[in-house]
GROMACS .gro file of C-alpha atoms in nm:
model
  474
    1MET     CA    1  16.570   2.982  15.001
    2THR     CA    2  16.721   3.192  14.712
    3GLY     CA    3  17.041   3.375  14.615
    4LEU     CA    4  17.401   3.330  14.710
    5GLN     CA    5  17.437   3.379  15.104
    6ALA     CA    6  17.708   3.580  15.319
    7GLY     CA    7  17.893   3.267  15.401
    8LEU     CA    8  18.249   3.367  15.381
    9LYS     CA    9  18.441   3.538  15.672
   10ASN     CA   10  18.706   3.808  15.692
   11ARG     CA   11  19.000   3.578  15.726
   12HIS     CA   12  18.841   3.351  15.428
   13LEU     CA   13  18.813   3.662  15.174
   14SER     CA   14  19.168   3.771  15.301
   15MET     CA   15  19.349   3.430  15.264
   16ILE     CA   16  19.162   3.392  14.929
   17ALA     CA   17  19.325   3.722  14.828
   18ILE     CA   18  19.686   3.646  14.930
   19GLY     CA   19  19.659   3.300  14.800
   20GLY     CA   20  19.480   3.383  14.446
   21VAL     CA   21  19.769   3.537  14.283
   22ILE     CA   22  19.983   3.215  14.419
   23GLY     CA   23  19.922   2.975  14.162
   24ALA     CA   24  20.072   2.635  14.090
   25GLY     CA   25  20.203   2.800  13.789
   26LEU     CA   26  20.464   2.974  13.976
   27PHE     CA   27  20.619   2.671  14.132
   28VAL     CA   28  20.580   2.466  13.796
   29GLY     CA   29  20.622   2.705  13.501
   30SER     CA   30  20.879   2.945  13.643
   31SER     CA   31  21.188   2.687  13.554
   32SER     CA   32  21.133   2.753  13.184
   33GLY     CA   33  21.071   3.139  13.217
   34ILE     CA   34  21.437   3.183  13.429
   35ALA     CA   35  21.602   2.930  13.109
   36THR     CA   36  21.470   3.159  12.831
   37ALA     CA   37  21.545   3.482  12.990
   38GLY     CA   38  21.795   3.437  13.253
   39PRO     CA   39  21.824   3.655  13.580
   40GLY     CA   40  21.634   3.914  13.365
   41ILE     CA   41  21.318   3.706  13.429
   42LEU     CA   42  21.281   3.932  13.740
   43LEU     CA   43  21.201   4.228  13.479
   44SER     CA   44  20.945   4.004  13.325
   45TYR     CA   45  20.761   3.890  13.631
   46ALA     CA   46  20.755   4.273  13.725
   47LEU     CA   47  20.609   4.377  13.408
   48VAL     CA   48  20.345   4.110  13.420
   49GLY     CA   49  20.298   4.170  13.805
   50THR     CA   50  20.232   4.590  13.717
   51LEU     CA   51  20.009   4.503  13.481
   52VAL     CA   52  19.811   4.283  13.747
   53VAL     CA   53  19.839   4.547  13.978
   54LEU     CA   54  19.663   4.837  13.726
   55VAL     CA   55  19.393   4.574  13.599
   56MET     CA   56  19.314   4.500  13.927
   57ARG     CA   57  19.261   4.851  14.061
   58MET     CA   58  19.012   4.922  13.769
   59LEU     CA   59  18.822   4.602  13.884
   60GLY     CA   60  18.851   4.717  14.224
   61GLU     CA   61  18.693   5.046  14.175
   62MET     CA   62  18.389   4.874  13.974
   63SER     CA   63  18.352   4.615  14.188
   64ALA     CA   64  18.413   4.828  14.504
   65ALA     CA   65  18.092   5.065  14.402
   66ASN     CA   66  17.901   4.702  14.271
   67PRO     CA   67  18.004   4.378  14.486
   68THR     CA   68  17.865   4.087  14.254
   69SER     CA   69  17.932   3.718  14.184
   70GLY     CA   70  17.938   3.819  13.842
   71SER     CA   71  18.258   4.043  13.914
   72PHE     CA   72  18.405   4.178  13.566
   73SER     CA   73  18.130   4.016  13.322
   74ALA     CA   74  17.844   4.196  13.534
   75HIS     CA   75  18.032   4.522  13.483
   76ALA     CA   76  18.102   4.472  13.103
   77ASP     CA   77  17.733   4.383  13.073
   78ARG     CA   78  17.638   4.718  13.195
   79ALA     CA   79  17.946   4.926  13.099
   80LEU     CA   80  17.969   4.754  12.747
   81GLY     CA   81  17.673   4.608  12.645
   82ARG     CA   82  17.504   4.241  12.697
   83TRP     CA   83  17.721   4.066  12.423
   84ALA     CA   84  18.075   4.177  12.618
   85GLY     CA   85  17.926   4.031  12.968
   86PHE     CA   86  17.795   3.723  12.804
   87SER     CA   87  18.124   3.691  12.591
   88ILE     CA   88  18.355   3.715  12.856
   89GLY     CA   89  18.144   3.565  13.113
   90TRP     CA   90  18.161   3.227  12.878
   91LEU     CA   91  18.509   3.277  12.806
   92TYR     CA   92  18.603   3.290  13.162
   93TRP     CA   93  18.426   2.988  13.234
   94PHE     CA   94  18.580   2.806  12.988
   95PHE     CA   95  18.908   2.902  13.125
   96TRP     CA   96  18.883   2.749  13.471
   97VAL     CA   97  18.704   2.435  13.336
   98VAL     CA   98  18.982   2.354  13.151
   99VAL     CA   99  19.207   2.440  13.463
  100LEU     CA  100  19.047   2.193  13.684
  101ALA     CA  101  19.164   1.913  13.422
  102VAL     CA  102  19.515   2.038  13.405
  103GLU     CA  103  19.546   2.064  13.788
  104ALA     CA  104  19.323   1.740  13.843
  105THR     CA  105  19.602   1.589  13.594
  106ALA     CA  106  19.883   1.787  13.804
  107GLY     CA  107  19.804   1.663  14.137
  108ALA     CA  108  19.711   1.296  14.038
  109VAL     CA  109  20.089   1.271  13.913
  110ILE     CA  110  20.211   1.348  14.240
  111LEU     CA  111  19.943   1.135  14.431
  112ASN     CA  112  20.033   0.865  14.204
  113GLY     CA  113  20.405   0.873  14.288
  114TRP     CA  114  20.326   0.877  14.611
  115ILE     CA  115  20.055   0.589  14.605
  116PRO     CA  116  20.116   0.410  14.268
  117ALA     CA  117  19.864   0.136  14.357
  118VAL     CA  118  19.602   0.374  14.249
  119PRO     CA  119  19.624   0.488  13.881
  120GLN     CA  120  19.672   0.831  13.810
  121TRP     CA  121  19.320   0.828  13.639
  122GLY     CA  122  19.187   0.723  13.960
  123TRP     CA  123  19.378   0.965  14.171
  124ALA     CA  124  19.223   1.242  13.946
  125LEU     CA  125  18.878   1.149  13.959
  126ILE     CA  126  18.901   1.123  14.366
  127VAL     CA  127  19.053   1.473  14.383
  128MET     CA  128  18.789   1.619  14.153
  129VAL     CA  129  18.506   1.453  14.362
  130VAL     CA  130  18.646   1.541  14.698
  131LEU     CA  131  18.656   1.934  14.598
  132THR     CA  132  18.336   1.928  14.432
  133ALA     CA  133  18.123   1.762  14.741
  134THR     CA  134  18.314   2.074  14.956
  135ASN     CA  135  18.198   2.286  14.717
  136LEU     CA  136  17.854   2.187  14.732
  137VAL     CA  137  17.796   2.186  15.114
  138SER     CA  138  17.837   2.560  15.185
  139VAL     CA  139  18.020   2.864  15.055
  140GLY     CA  140  18.153   2.829  15.415
  141SER     CA  141  18.320   2.488  15.353
  142TYR     CA  142  18.478   2.656  15.040
  143GLY     CA  143  18.593   2.935  15.227
  144GLU     CA  144  18.767   2.670  15.511
  145PHE     CA  145  18.951   2.444  15.287
  146GLU     CA  146  19.096   2.736  15.104
  147PHE     CA  147  19.182   2.914  15.378
  148TRP     CA  148  19.392   2.618  15.508
  149PHE     CA  149  19.512   2.541  15.132
  150ALA     CA  150  19.627   2.912  15.077
  151GLY     CA  151  19.761   2.925  15.417
  152ILE     CA  152  20.017   2.638  15.347
  153LYS     CA  153  20.134   2.804  14.998
  154VAL     CA  154  20.183   3.128  15.199
  155VAL     CA  155  20.402   2.999  15.487
  156ALA     CA  156  20.588   2.789  15.228
  157ILE     CA  157  20.647   3.083  15.017
  158ALA     CA  158  20.739   3.302  15.327
  159ALA     CA  159  20.994   3.058  15.456
  160PHE     CA  160  21.148   2.979  15.142
  161ILE     CA  161  21.201   3.347  15.058
  162VAL     CA  162  21.382   3.374  15.420
  163ILE     CA  163  21.593   3.089  15.460
  164GLY     CA  164  21.713   3.116  15.076
  165GLY     CA  165  21.738   3.484  15.144
  166LEU     CA  166  21.989   3.436  15.454
  167ALA     CA  167  22.167   3.203  15.274
  168VAL     CA  168  22.210   3.415  14.997
  169PHE     CA  169  22.359   3.677  15.250
  170GLY     CA  170  22.560   3.403  15.378
  171VAL     CA  171  22.413   3.421  15.719
  172LEU     CA  172  22.207   3.098  15.750
  173PRO     CA  173  22.332   2.935  16.029
  174GLY     CA  174  22.501   2.549  15.923
  175VAL     CA  175  22.458   2.608  15.556
  176ASP     CA  176  22.778   2.708  15.353
  177SER     CA  177  22.627   2.738  14.984
  178ASP     CA  178  22.957   2.807  14.764
  179GLN     CA  179  22.703   2.882  14.483
  180ALA     CA  180  22.453   3.103  14.642
  181GLY     CA  181  22.532   3.517  14.654
  182LEU     CA  182  22.436   3.847  14.443
  183GLY     CA  183  22.701   3.780  14.159
  184ASN     CA  184  22.469   3.500  14.012
  185LEU     CA  185  22.259   3.817  13.852
  186THR     CA  186  22.563   3.912  13.643
  187ASP     CA  187  22.824   3.654  13.637
  188HIS     CA  188  22.689   3.398  13.409
  189GLY     CA  189  22.654   3.626  13.064
  190GLY     CA  190  22.501   3.903  13.224
  191PHE     CA  191  22.158   4.002  13.370
  192LEU     CA  192  22.004   3.960  12.978
  193PRO     CA  193  22.214   3.655  12.881
  194HIS     CA  194  21.984   3.617  12.588
  195GLY     CA  195  21.897   3.966  12.518
  196ALA     CA  196  21.640   4.259  12.574
  197GLY     CA  197  21.396   4.079  12.360
  198ALA     CA  198  21.381   3.759  12.634
  199ILE     CA  199  21.216   3.986  12.885
  200LEU     CA  200  20.912   3.977  12.650
  201THR     CA  201  20.972   3.597  12.579
  202GLY     CA  202  20.995   3.582  12.952
  203VAL     CA  203  20.647   3.757  12.957
  204LEU     CA  204  20.443   3.477  12.750
  205LEU     CA  205  20.573   3.227  12.948
  206VAL     CA  206  20.506   3.358  13.332
  207VAL     CA  207  20.168   3.592  13.228
  208PHE     CA  208  19.928   3.279  13.288
  209SER     CA  209  20.068   3.223  13.613
  210PHE     CA  210  19.898   3.556  13.796
  211MET     CA  211  19.535   3.458  13.673
  212GLY     CA  212  19.364   3.409  13.982
  213SER     CA  213  19.400   3.741  14.132
  214GLU     CA  214  19.063   3.849  14.057
  215ILE     CA  215  18.903   3.555  14.213
  216ALA     CA  216  18.867   3.779  14.559
  217THR     CA  217  18.603   4.019  14.367
  218LEU     CA  218  18.399   3.742  14.256
  219ALA     CA  219  18.382   3.591  14.627
  220ALA     CA  220  18.360   3.938  14.799
  221GLY     CA  221  17.976   3.896  14.651
  222GLU     CA  222  17.945   3.627  14.937
  223SER     CA  223  18.130   3.832  15.246
  224GLU     CA  224  17.994   3.966  15.517
  225ASN     CA  225  18.103   4.294  15.429
  226PRO     CA  226  18.148   4.322  15.003
  227GLN     CA  227  18.285   4.658  14.990
  228GLN     CA  228  18.535   4.631  15.255
  229ALA     CA  229  18.682   4.310  15.144
  230VAL     CA  230  18.729   4.436  14.763
  231THR     CA  231  18.886   4.758  14.904
  232LYS     CA  232  19.118   4.558  15.108
  233ALA     CA  233  19.220   4.280  14.828
  234THR     CA  234  19.268   4.569  14.581
  235ASN     CA  235  19.496   4.804  14.808
  236SER     CA  236  19.719   4.493  14.886
  237ILE     CA  237  19.796   4.347  14.548
  238ILE     CA  238  20.107   4.536  14.465
  239TRP     CA  239  20.281   4.395  14.772
  240ARG     CA  240  20.145   4.042  14.734
  241VAL     CA  241  20.285   4.065  14.378
  242ALA     CA  242  20.607   4.205  14.517
  243VAL     CA  243  20.696   3.944  14.789
  244PHE     CA  244  20.548   3.614  14.646
  245TYR     CA  245  20.640   3.667  14.283
  246LEU     CA  246  20.942   3.908  14.283
  247GLY     CA  247  21.071   3.789  14.643
  248SER     CA  248  21.098   3.413  14.547
  249ILE     CA  249  21.219   3.435  14.208
  250PHE     CA  250  21.511   3.663  14.307
  251VAL     CA  251  21.577   3.413  14.562
  252VAL     CA  252  21.589   3.160  14.273
  253VAL     CA  253  21.825   3.340  14.085
  254THR     CA  254  22.076   3.442  14.353
  255LEU     CA  255  22.088   3.092  14.502
  256LEU     CA  256  22.178   2.944  14.220
  257PRO     CA  257  22.328   3.025  13.819
  258TRP     CA  258  22.016   3.097  13.590
  259ASN     CA  259  22.186   2.821  13.377
  260ASP     CA  260  22.258   2.554  13.643
  261PRO     CA  261  22.083   2.198  13.492
  262ALA     CA  262  21.905   2.125  13.811
  263ILE     CA  263  21.678   2.432  13.727
  264LYS     CA  264  21.527   2.275  13.430
  265LYS     CA  265  21.587   1.931  13.568
  266ASP     CA  266  21.415   1.938  13.898
  267GLY     CA  267  21.220   2.260  13.896
  268SER     CA  268  21.355   2.583  13.982
  269TYR     CA  269  21.253   2.599  14.369
  270VAL     CA  270  21.363   2.223  14.414
  271ALA     CA  271  21.683   2.315  14.259
  272ALA     CA  272  21.711   2.598  14.521
  273LEU     CA  273  21.609   2.377  14.803
  274ASP     CA  274  21.872   2.114  14.693
  275SER     CA  275  22.156   2.366  14.681
  276LEU     CA  276  22.084   2.455  15.054
  277GLY     CA  277  22.140   2.075  15.130
  278ILE     CA  278  21.801   2.073  15.260
  279ALA     CA  279  21.690   1.713  15.265
  280HIS     CA  280  21.416   1.569  15.101
  281ALA     CA  281  21.363   1.928  14.912
  282GLY     CA  282  21.160   1.733  14.632
  283GLN     CA  283  20.925   1.586  14.854
  284ILE     CA  284  20.846   1.927  15.028
  285MET     CA  285  20.800   2.083  14.713
  286ASN     CA  286  20.590   1.809  14.592
  287PHE     CA  287  20.373   1.844  14.880
  288ILE     CA  288  20.314   2.243  14.845
  289VAL     CA  289  20.265   2.223  14.464
  290LEU     CA  290  19.996   1.949  14.567
  291THR     CA  291  19.858   2.217  14.795
  292SER     CA  292  19.865   2.472  14.509
  293VAL     CA  293  19.714   2.250  14.293
  294LEU     CA  294  19.424   2.127  14.550
  295SER     CA  295  19.347   2.508  14.598
  296CYS     CA  296  19.344   2.607  14.257
  297LEU     CA  297  19.145   2.328  14.165
  298ASN     CA  298  18.920   2.440  14.492
  299SER     CA  299  18.854   2.786  14.352
  300GLY     CA  300  18.887   2.736  13.976
  301LEU     CA  301  18.538   2.512  14.050
  302TYR     CA  302  18.378   2.785  14.256
  303THR     CA  303  18.497   3.077  14.044
  304ALA     CA  304  18.297   2.891  13.726
  305SER     CA  305  18.019   2.796  13.933
  306ARG     CA  306  17.986   3.162  14.047
  307MET     CA  307  18.043   3.317  13.692
  308ALA     CA  308  17.813   3.044  13.560
  309TYR     CA  309  17.536   3.150  13.844
  310SER     CA  310  17.591   3.485  13.731
  311LEU     CA  311  17.542   3.425  13.373
  312GLY     CA  312  17.204   3.244  13.467
  313GLU     CA  313  17.101   3.524  13.686
  314ARG     CA  314  17.133   3.753  13.360
  315GLY     CA  315  16.948   3.523  13.133
  316ASP     CA  316  17.227   3.459  12.969
  317ALA     CA  317  17.292   3.081  13.090
  318PRO     CA  318  16.990   2.823  13.158
  319LYS     CA  319  16.799   2.958  13.451
  320ALA     CA  320  16.882   2.619  13.634
  321PHE     CA  321  17.212   2.772  13.672
  322ALA     CA  322  17.052   3.112  13.880
  323ARG     CA  323  16.873   2.846  14.138
  324THR     CA  324  17.045   2.817  14.509
  325THR     CA  325  16.975   2.516  14.766
  326GLY     CA  326  16.884   2.615  15.111
  327ARG     CA  327  17.241   2.680  15.170
  328GLY     CA  328  17.301   2.939  14.935
  329VAL     CA  329  17.474   2.674  14.685
  330PRO     CA  330  17.435   2.699  14.335
  331LEU     CA  331  17.362   2.333  14.233
  332ALA     CA  332  17.315   2.323  13.906
  333ALA     CA  333  17.595   2.568  13.804
  334ILE     CA  334  17.868   2.354  14.020
  335VAL     CA  335  17.717   2.025  13.865
  336ALA     CA  336  17.730   2.164  13.493
  337SER     CA  337  18.118   2.321  13.561
  338VAL     CA  338  18.231   1.993  13.726
  339VAL     CA  339  18.093   1.744  13.446
  340PHE     CA  340  18.301   1.989  13.208
  341GLY     CA  341  18.587   1.938  13.427
  342PHE     CA  342  18.499   1.510  13.430
  343VAL     CA  343  18.493   1.533  13.010
  344ALA     CA  344  18.812   1.751  12.984
  345VAL     CA  345  19.016   1.517  13.225
  346PHE     CA  346  18.869   1.194  12.998
  347PHE     CA  347  19.009   1.366  12.726
  348ASN     CA  348  19.368   1.448  12.895
  349TYR     CA  349  19.343   1.089  12.908
  350ARG     CA  350  19.229   0.948  12.628
  351PHE     CA  351  19.307   1.228  12.372
  352PRO     CA  352  19.613   1.459  12.484
  353ASP     CA  353  19.773   1.580  12.208
  354SER     CA  354  19.483   1.635  12.014
  355VAL     CA  355  19.114   1.724  12.214
  356PHE     CA  356  19.282   1.822  12.530
  357LEU     CA  357  19.576   2.014  12.365
  358PHE     CA  358  19.298   2.220  12.140
  359LEU     CA  359  19.130   2.303  12.490
  360VAL     CA  360  19.419   2.413  12.649
  361ASN     CA  361  19.580   2.641  12.376
  362SER     CA  362  19.224   2.769  12.296
  363SER     CA  363  19.176   2.890  12.672
  364GLY     CA  364  19.540   2.988  12.708
  365ALA     CA  365  19.476   3.401  12.593
  366VAL     CA  366  19.134   3.416  12.802
  367ALA     CA  367  19.357   3.600  13.089
  368LEU     CA  368  19.436   3.860  12.853
  369PHE     CA  369  19.121   3.931  12.711
  370VAL     CA  370  18.933   3.922  13.034
  371TRP     CA  371  19.185   4.204  13.156
  372LEU     CA  372  19.117   4.411  12.805
  373VAL     CA  373  18.763   4.373  12.921
  374ILE     CA  374  18.812   4.535  13.213
  375CYS     CA  375  18.990   4.802  13.082
  376PHE     CA  376  18.749   4.879  12.833
  377SER     CA  377  18.462   4.855  13.100
  378GLN     CA  378  18.644   5.041  13.318
  379LEU     CA  379  18.654   5.344  13.132
  380ARG     CA  380  18.275   5.375  13.077
  381MET     CA  381  18.194   5.266  13.411
  382ARG     CA  382  18.411   5.539  13.573
  383ARG     CA  383  18.130   5.800  13.406
  384ILE     CA  384  17.876   5.582  13.475
  385ILE     CA  385  17.924   5.597  13.863
  386GLN     CA  386  18.021   5.931  13.833
  387ALA     CA  387  17.665   6.042  13.705
  388GLU     CA  388  17.437   5.834  13.922
  389ALA     CA  389  17.649   5.779  14.262
  390PRO     CA  390  17.993   5.910  14.263
  391GLU     CA  391  18.038   5.846  14.714
  392LYS     CA  392  18.063   5.457  14.551
  393LEU     CA  393  18.358   5.566  14.442
  394VAL     CA  394  18.558   5.432  14.719
  395VAL     CA  395  18.867   5.290  14.486
  396LYS     CA  396  19.010   5.508  14.203
  397MET     CA  397  19.224   5.410  13.941
  398TRP     CA  398  19.519   5.617  13.943
  399LEU     CA  399  19.574   5.879  13.648
  400TYR     CA  400  19.208   5.785  13.482
  401PRO     CA  401  19.198   5.776  13.184
  402TYR     CA  402  19.575   5.775  13.076
  403LEU     CA  403  19.711   5.512  13.298
  404THR     CA  404  19.361   5.227  13.202
  405TRP     CA  405  19.452   5.328  12.807
  406ALA     CA  406  19.827   5.276  12.842
  407THR     CA  407  19.726   4.922  13.048
  408ALA     CA  408  19.494   4.836  12.746
  409ALA     CA  409  19.763   4.934  12.495
  410LEU     CA  410  20.072   4.710  12.705
  411ILE     CA  411  19.803   4.424  12.684
  412VAL     CA  412  19.760   4.447  12.299
  413PHE     CA  413  20.091   4.472  12.247
  414VAL     CA  414  20.145   4.158  12.440
  415LEU     CA  415  19.899   3.963  12.259
  416GLY     CA  416  20.055   4.111  11.918
  417TYR     CA  417  20.403   3.962  12.019
  418MET     CA  418  20.222   3.645  12.100
  419LEU     CA  419  20.148   3.614  11.738
  420THR     CA  420  20.545   3.616  11.641
  421ASP     CA  421  20.614   3.356  11.919
  422THR     CA  422  20.638   2.986  11.728
  423GLU     CA  423  20.871   2.871  11.960
  424HIS     CA  424  20.643   2.854  12.256
  425ASP     CA  425  20.341   2.812  12.098
  426GLY     CA  426  20.247   3.168  12.162
  427ARG     CA  427  20.083   3.228  11.802
  428LYS     CA  428  19.875   2.867  11.838
  429THR     CA  429  19.735   2.950  12.192
  430VAL     CA  430  19.638   3.341  12.049
  431LEU     CA  431  19.464   3.217  11.729
  432LEU     CA  432  19.315   2.932  11.934
  433SER     CA  433  19.191   3.171  12.171
  434LEU     CA  434  19.065   3.436  11.926
  435LEU     CA  435  18.860   3.144  11.775
  436VAL     CA  436  18.699   3.054  12.071
  437ALA     CA  437  18.632   3.405  12.121
  438ALA     CA  438  18.483   3.482  11.745
  439VAL     CA  439  18.238   3.167  11.831
  440VAL     CA  440  18.098   3.305  12.158
  441LEU     CA  441  18.091   3.656  11.997
  442VAL     CA  442  17.892   3.531  11.698
  443ILE     CA  443  17.648   3.342  11.962
  444ALA     CA  444  17.607   3.641  12.171
  445PHE     CA  445  17.505   3.884  11.876
  446ALA     CA  446  17.252   3.605  11.764
  447ARG     CA  447  17.130   3.615  12.118
  448GLU     CA  448  17.074   3.968  12.114
  449LYS     CA  449  16.893   3.973  11.780
  450VAL     CA  450  16.667   3.671  11.848
  451GLY     CA  451  16.499   3.854  12.184
  452PRO     CA  452  16.535   4.061  12.512
  453ARG     CA  453  16.704   3.864  12.821
  454ARG     CA  454  16.491   3.706  13.112
  455ALA     CA  455  16.677   3.876  13.378
  456THR     CA  456  16.875   4.183  13.375
  457ASP     CA  457  17.154   4.150  13.635
  458SER     CA  458  17.221   4.520  13.459
  459ALA     CA  459  16.907   4.672  13.622
  460LYS     CA  460  16.985   4.523  13.962
  461VAL     CA  461  17.364   4.700  13.918
  462ARG     CA  462  17.155   4.997  13.881
  463VAL     CA  463  16.968   4.935  14.212
  464ASP     CA  464  17.290   4.864  14.369
  465LEU     CA  465  17.454   5.199  14.274
  466ASP     CA  466  17.144   5.422  14.363
  467GLU     CA  467  17.154   5.302  14.705
  468SER     CA  468  17.409   5.515  14.879
  469ASP     CA  469  17.642   5.267  15.091
  470GLU     CA  470  17.948   5.447  15.181
  471VAL     CA  471  18.266   5.291  15.304
  472GLN     CA  472  18.598   5.411  15.429
  473VAL     CA  473  18.901   5.325  15.195
  474GLY     CA  474  19.124   5.073  15.437
   0.00000   0.00000   0.00000
């Protein structure tokens, strides 16, 4: 049997969509953002959150019209040309296989702290092997694991917001937190203690923790009702970003003064829980972070393999990547992705300050490149869909094309601002990412000149658009 199968249930897709925006970066990386921008980090999160909502709206418009495992790469292929689909597909694959190594190492550090008898590299190996096996069994087993991983994250953050919110307003039974209160937003040097410029610096520090919101559109291709799944995920992105990011960070900066040394020393969420006198706060948060790491690993391997599958299907990767097992699992695509992940883990332990640092920095700006390509793809794809199958426009980008252009301009501005950032490696990240992107683009154009592609997903997109399959917007 060939081809991917519809093995993801609606509950899987719902939780993948919700959990996709909650990365381990939210728990681990928020403390440096708070230290840089103070309470004004809320504006940084709001700015990036708005960007994500707009980009997801564009992606939702294209993916609801044509759900595919290639998502934005397949849309770019059709809208902008083969070079665009090839380039952004491989850059995205590269981003996620590097993330595999980063998250496997983060998980290994936590597990090694609990059971030091097993070395860190041993834990990294165990984690990678277990989640590889999960993905190799079937897409349903990936969905089931992700359902529970994401569920734990969602419940934990919801509980944190409720408990912290009650403490902030002084109505949490049994807790007398003398530090908590809305005064923390302005009492310690003002809402913007380091000036308005710190908001943009904060954007650079938090933007990468939002990567993953697009996973639902890739996974929709293996669901029972792809169009409905994409529509639902797109429509719910606003409250997901507002609650999980803005809500939880608001609780942190109102429970504690932003300049409390504990935020930087222990991490923002651990410090917030400690301030309420909650026993074993550090271990509780370590468990939640570990769950987020495993969720990110699980989704990263799934996402990388499905992008490799789509590239193989379009003739932009080895044909073997597009072959599936009887359970609809792209075996070669998964194995290739995890092998690169294992190699990156090895580099992390053997050459942490050279090879691995290069890999991390050179994939860092890929999120922004992907969002930019989505903007330009949507500008062209809207016209294609309107001309060929207007009934497929069940999700529409707001204020098209003006808001799309404004979003693209904001992304370019953020990339430009990163070039001025030497303190947090922003310039190095953009330059190295541009270098890798340039190499991939050269390969893409060279391939285009060499000869025609073997299998065209663009043709498949055209067929899908021609089939009228209306769905009501939820």
